[in-house]
Tab-separated table of N, CA and C in Angstrom:
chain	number	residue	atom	x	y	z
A	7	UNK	N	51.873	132.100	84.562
A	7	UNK	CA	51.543	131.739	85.934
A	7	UNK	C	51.893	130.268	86.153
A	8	UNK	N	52.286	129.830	87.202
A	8	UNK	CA	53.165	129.110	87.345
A	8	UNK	C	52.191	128.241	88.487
A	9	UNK	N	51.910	126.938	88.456
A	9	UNK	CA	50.899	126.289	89.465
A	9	UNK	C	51.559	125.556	90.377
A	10	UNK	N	50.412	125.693	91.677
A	10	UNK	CA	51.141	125.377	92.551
A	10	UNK	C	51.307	123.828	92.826
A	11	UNK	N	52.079	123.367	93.571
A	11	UNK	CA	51.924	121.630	93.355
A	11	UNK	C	51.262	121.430	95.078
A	12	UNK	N	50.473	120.780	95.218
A	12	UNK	CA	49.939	120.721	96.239
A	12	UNK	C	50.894	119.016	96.649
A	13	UNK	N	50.849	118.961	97.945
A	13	UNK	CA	51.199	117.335	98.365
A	13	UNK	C	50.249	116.637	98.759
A	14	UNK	N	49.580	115.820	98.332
A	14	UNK	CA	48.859	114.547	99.182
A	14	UNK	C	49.481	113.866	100.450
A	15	UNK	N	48.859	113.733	101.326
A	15	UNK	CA	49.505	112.844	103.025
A	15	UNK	C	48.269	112.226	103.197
A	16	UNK	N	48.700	111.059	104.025
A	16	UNK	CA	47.648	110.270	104.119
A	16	UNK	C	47.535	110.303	106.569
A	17	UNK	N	46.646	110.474	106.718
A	17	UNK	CA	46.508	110.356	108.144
A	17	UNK	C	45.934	108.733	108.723
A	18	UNK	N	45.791	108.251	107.749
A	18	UNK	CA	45.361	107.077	108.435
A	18	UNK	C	46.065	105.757	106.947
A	19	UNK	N	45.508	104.591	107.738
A	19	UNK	CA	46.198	103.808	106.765
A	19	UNK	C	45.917	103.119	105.126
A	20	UNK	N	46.062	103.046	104.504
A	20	UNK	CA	45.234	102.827	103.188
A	20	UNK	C	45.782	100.889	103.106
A	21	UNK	N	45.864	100.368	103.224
A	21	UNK	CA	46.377	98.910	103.138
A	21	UNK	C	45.481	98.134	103.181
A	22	UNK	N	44.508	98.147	103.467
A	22	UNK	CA	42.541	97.125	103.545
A	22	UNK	C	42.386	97.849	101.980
A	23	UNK	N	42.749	98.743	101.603
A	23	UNK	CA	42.034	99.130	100.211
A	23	UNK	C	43.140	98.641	98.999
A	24	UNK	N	42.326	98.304	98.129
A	24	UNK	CA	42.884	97.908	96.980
A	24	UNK	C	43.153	98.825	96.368
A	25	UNK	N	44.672	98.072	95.772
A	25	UNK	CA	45.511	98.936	94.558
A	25	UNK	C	44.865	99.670	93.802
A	26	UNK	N	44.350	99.671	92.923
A	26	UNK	CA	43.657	100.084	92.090
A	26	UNK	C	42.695	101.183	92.524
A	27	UNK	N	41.701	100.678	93.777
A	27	UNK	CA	41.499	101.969	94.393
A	27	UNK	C	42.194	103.256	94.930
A	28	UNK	N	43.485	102.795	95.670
A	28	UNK	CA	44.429	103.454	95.642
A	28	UNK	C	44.321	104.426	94.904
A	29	UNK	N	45.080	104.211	93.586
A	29	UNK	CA	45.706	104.499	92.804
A	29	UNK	C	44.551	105.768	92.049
A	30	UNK	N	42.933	105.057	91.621
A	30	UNK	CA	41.712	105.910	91.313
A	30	UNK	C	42.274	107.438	92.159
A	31	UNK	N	41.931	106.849	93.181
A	31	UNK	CA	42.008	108.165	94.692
A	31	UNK	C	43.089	109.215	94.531
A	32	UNK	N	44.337	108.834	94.169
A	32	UNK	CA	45.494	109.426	94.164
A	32	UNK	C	45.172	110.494	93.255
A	33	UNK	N	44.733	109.806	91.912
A	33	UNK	CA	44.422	110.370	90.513
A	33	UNK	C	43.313	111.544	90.806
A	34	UNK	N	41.996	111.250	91.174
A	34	UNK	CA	41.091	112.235	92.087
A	34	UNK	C	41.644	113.363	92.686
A	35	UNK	N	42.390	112.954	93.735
A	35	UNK	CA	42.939	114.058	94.510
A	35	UNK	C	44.051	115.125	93.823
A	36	UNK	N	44.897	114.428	93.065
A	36	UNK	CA	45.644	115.283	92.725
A	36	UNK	C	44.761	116.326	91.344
A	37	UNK	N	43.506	116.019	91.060
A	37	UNK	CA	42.643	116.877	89.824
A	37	UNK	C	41.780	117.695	90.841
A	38	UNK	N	41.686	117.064	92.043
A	38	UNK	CA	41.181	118.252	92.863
A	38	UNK	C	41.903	119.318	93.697
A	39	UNK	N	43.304	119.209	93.930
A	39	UNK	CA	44.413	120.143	93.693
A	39	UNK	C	44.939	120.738	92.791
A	40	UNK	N	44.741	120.538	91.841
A	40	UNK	CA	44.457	121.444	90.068
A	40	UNK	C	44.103	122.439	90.320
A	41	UNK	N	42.857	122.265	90.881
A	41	UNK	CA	41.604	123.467	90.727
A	41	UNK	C	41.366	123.939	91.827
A	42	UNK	N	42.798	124.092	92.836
A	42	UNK	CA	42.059	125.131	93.946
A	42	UNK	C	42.760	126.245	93.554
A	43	UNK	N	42.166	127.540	93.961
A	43	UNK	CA	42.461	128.775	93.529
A	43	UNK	C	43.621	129.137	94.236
A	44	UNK	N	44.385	129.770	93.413
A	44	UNK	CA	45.820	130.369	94.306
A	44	UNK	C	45.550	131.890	94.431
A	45	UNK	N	45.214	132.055	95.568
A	45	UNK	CA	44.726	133.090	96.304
A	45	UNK	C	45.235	133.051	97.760
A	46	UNK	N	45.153	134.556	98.764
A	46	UNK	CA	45.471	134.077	99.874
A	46	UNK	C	44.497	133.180	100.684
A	47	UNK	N	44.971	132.838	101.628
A	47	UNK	CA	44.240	132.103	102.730
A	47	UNK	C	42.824	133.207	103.552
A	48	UNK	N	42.593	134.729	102.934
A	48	UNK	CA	41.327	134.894	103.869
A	48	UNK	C	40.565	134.524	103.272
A	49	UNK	N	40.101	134.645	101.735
A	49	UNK	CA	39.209	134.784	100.937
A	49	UNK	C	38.039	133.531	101.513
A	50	UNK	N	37.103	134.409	101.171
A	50	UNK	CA	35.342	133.328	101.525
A	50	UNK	C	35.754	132.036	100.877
A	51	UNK	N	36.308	131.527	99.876
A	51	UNK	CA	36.819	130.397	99.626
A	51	UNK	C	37.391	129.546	100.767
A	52	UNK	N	38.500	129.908	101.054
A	52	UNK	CA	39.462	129.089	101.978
A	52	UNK	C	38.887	129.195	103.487
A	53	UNK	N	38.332	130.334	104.009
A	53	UNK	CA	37.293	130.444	105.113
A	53	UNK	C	36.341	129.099	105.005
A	54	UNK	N	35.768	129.121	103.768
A	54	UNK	CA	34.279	127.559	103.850
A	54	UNK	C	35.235	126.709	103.828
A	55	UNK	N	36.715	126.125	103.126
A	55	UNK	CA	37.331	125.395	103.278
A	55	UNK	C	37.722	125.063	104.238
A	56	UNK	N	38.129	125.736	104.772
A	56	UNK	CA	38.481	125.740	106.667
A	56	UNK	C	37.685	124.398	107.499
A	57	UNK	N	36.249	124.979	107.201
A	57	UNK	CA	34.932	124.722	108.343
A	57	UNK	C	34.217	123.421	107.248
A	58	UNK	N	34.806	122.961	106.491
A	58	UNK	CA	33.732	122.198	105.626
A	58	UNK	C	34.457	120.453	105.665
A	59	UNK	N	33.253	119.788	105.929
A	59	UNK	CA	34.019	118.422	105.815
A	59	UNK	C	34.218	118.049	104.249
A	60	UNK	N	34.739	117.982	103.521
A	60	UNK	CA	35.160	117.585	102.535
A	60	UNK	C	35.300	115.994	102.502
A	61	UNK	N	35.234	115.479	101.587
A	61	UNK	CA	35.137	114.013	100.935
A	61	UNK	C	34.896	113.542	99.673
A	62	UNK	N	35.463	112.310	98.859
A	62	UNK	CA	35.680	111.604	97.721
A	62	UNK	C	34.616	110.765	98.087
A	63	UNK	N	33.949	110.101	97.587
A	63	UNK	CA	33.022	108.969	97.616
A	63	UNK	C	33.142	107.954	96.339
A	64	UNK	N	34.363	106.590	96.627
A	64	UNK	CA	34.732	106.031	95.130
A	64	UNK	C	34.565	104.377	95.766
A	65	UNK	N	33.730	103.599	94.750
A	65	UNK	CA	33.870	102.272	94.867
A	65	UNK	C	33.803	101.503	96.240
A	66	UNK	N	32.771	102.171	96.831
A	66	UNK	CA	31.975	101.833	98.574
A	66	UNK	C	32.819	102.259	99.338
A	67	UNK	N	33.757	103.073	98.859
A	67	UNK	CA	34.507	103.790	100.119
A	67	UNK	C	34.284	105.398	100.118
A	68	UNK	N	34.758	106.344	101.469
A	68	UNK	CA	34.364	107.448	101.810
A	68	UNK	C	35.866	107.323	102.333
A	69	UNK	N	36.557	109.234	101.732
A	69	UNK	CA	37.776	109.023	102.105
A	69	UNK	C	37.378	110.896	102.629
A	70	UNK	N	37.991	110.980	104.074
A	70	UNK	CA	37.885	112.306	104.564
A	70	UNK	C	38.615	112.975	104.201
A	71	UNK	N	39.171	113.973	103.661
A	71	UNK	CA	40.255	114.999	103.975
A	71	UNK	C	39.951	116.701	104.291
A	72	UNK	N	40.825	117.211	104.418
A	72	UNK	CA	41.055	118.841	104.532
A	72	UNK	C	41.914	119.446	103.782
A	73	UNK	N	41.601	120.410	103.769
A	73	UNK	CA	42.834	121.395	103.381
A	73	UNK	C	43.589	122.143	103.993
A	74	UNK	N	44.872	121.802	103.711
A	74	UNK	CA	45.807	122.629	104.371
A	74	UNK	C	46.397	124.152	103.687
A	75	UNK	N	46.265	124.814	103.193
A	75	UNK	CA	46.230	126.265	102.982
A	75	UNK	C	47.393	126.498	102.855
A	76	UNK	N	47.842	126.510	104.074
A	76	UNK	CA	49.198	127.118	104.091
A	76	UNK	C	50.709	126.423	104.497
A	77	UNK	N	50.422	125.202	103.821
A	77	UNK	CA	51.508	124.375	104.100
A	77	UNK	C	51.208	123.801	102.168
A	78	UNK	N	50.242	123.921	101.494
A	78	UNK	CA	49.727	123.633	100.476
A	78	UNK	C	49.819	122.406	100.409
A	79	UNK	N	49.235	121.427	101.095
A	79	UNK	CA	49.287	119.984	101.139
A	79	UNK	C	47.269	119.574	101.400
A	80	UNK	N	47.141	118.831	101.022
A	80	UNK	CA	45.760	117.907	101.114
A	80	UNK	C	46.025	116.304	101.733
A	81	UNK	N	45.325	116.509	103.113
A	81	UNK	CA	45.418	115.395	103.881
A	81	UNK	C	44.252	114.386	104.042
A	82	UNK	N	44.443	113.259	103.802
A	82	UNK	CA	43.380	112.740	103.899
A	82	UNK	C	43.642	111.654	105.381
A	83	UNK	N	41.918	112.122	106.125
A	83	UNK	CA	41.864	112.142	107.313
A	83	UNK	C	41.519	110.017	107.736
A	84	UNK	N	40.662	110.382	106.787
A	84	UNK	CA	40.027	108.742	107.384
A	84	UNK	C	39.141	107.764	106.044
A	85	UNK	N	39.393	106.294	105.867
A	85	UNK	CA	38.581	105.696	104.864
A	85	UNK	C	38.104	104.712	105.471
A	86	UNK	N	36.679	104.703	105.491
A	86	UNK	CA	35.264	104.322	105.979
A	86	UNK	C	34.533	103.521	104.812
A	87	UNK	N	34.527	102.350	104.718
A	87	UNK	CA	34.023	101.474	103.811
A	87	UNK	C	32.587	101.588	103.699
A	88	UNK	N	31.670	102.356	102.319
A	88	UNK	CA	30.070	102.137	102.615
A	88	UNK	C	29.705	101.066	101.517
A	89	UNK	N	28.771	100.220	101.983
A	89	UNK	CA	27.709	99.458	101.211
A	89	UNK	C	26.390	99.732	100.913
């Protein structure tokens, strides 16, 4: 079985965040595209995926994304600095 490669896109801008954070995030995301199931798009999985806000929480930042299913890409929506 042969895995799928998912793409990371970014929807907003990452340039206020440091390299290194960056770079953490990239590493994150692409281990959380590892492990999504390759299945179709109805399954109760990808349905809660659909409707669910999803988020990373690394080094006082909050980074949004979704899933895209059927383009097999993971977008990340917005990064919101918390203290």
């Amino acid at each position: 079985m042969t895995a799928i490669r998912w793409a990371i896109e970014y929807d907003c801008g990452l340039d206020h965040i440091a390299r290194e954070t960056q770079q953490k995030l990239g590493e994150q995301l692409q281990e959380i595209t590892k492990c999504l199931p390759e299945n179709d798009g109805y399954g109760p999985f990808w349905e809660s995926m659909r409707r669910s806000a999803l988020r990373v929480e690394m080094e006082g930042w909050e980074f949004g994304y979704r899933l895209d299913q059927e383009a097999e890409r993971l977008v990340v929506m917005y990064a919101v600095r918390r203290i």
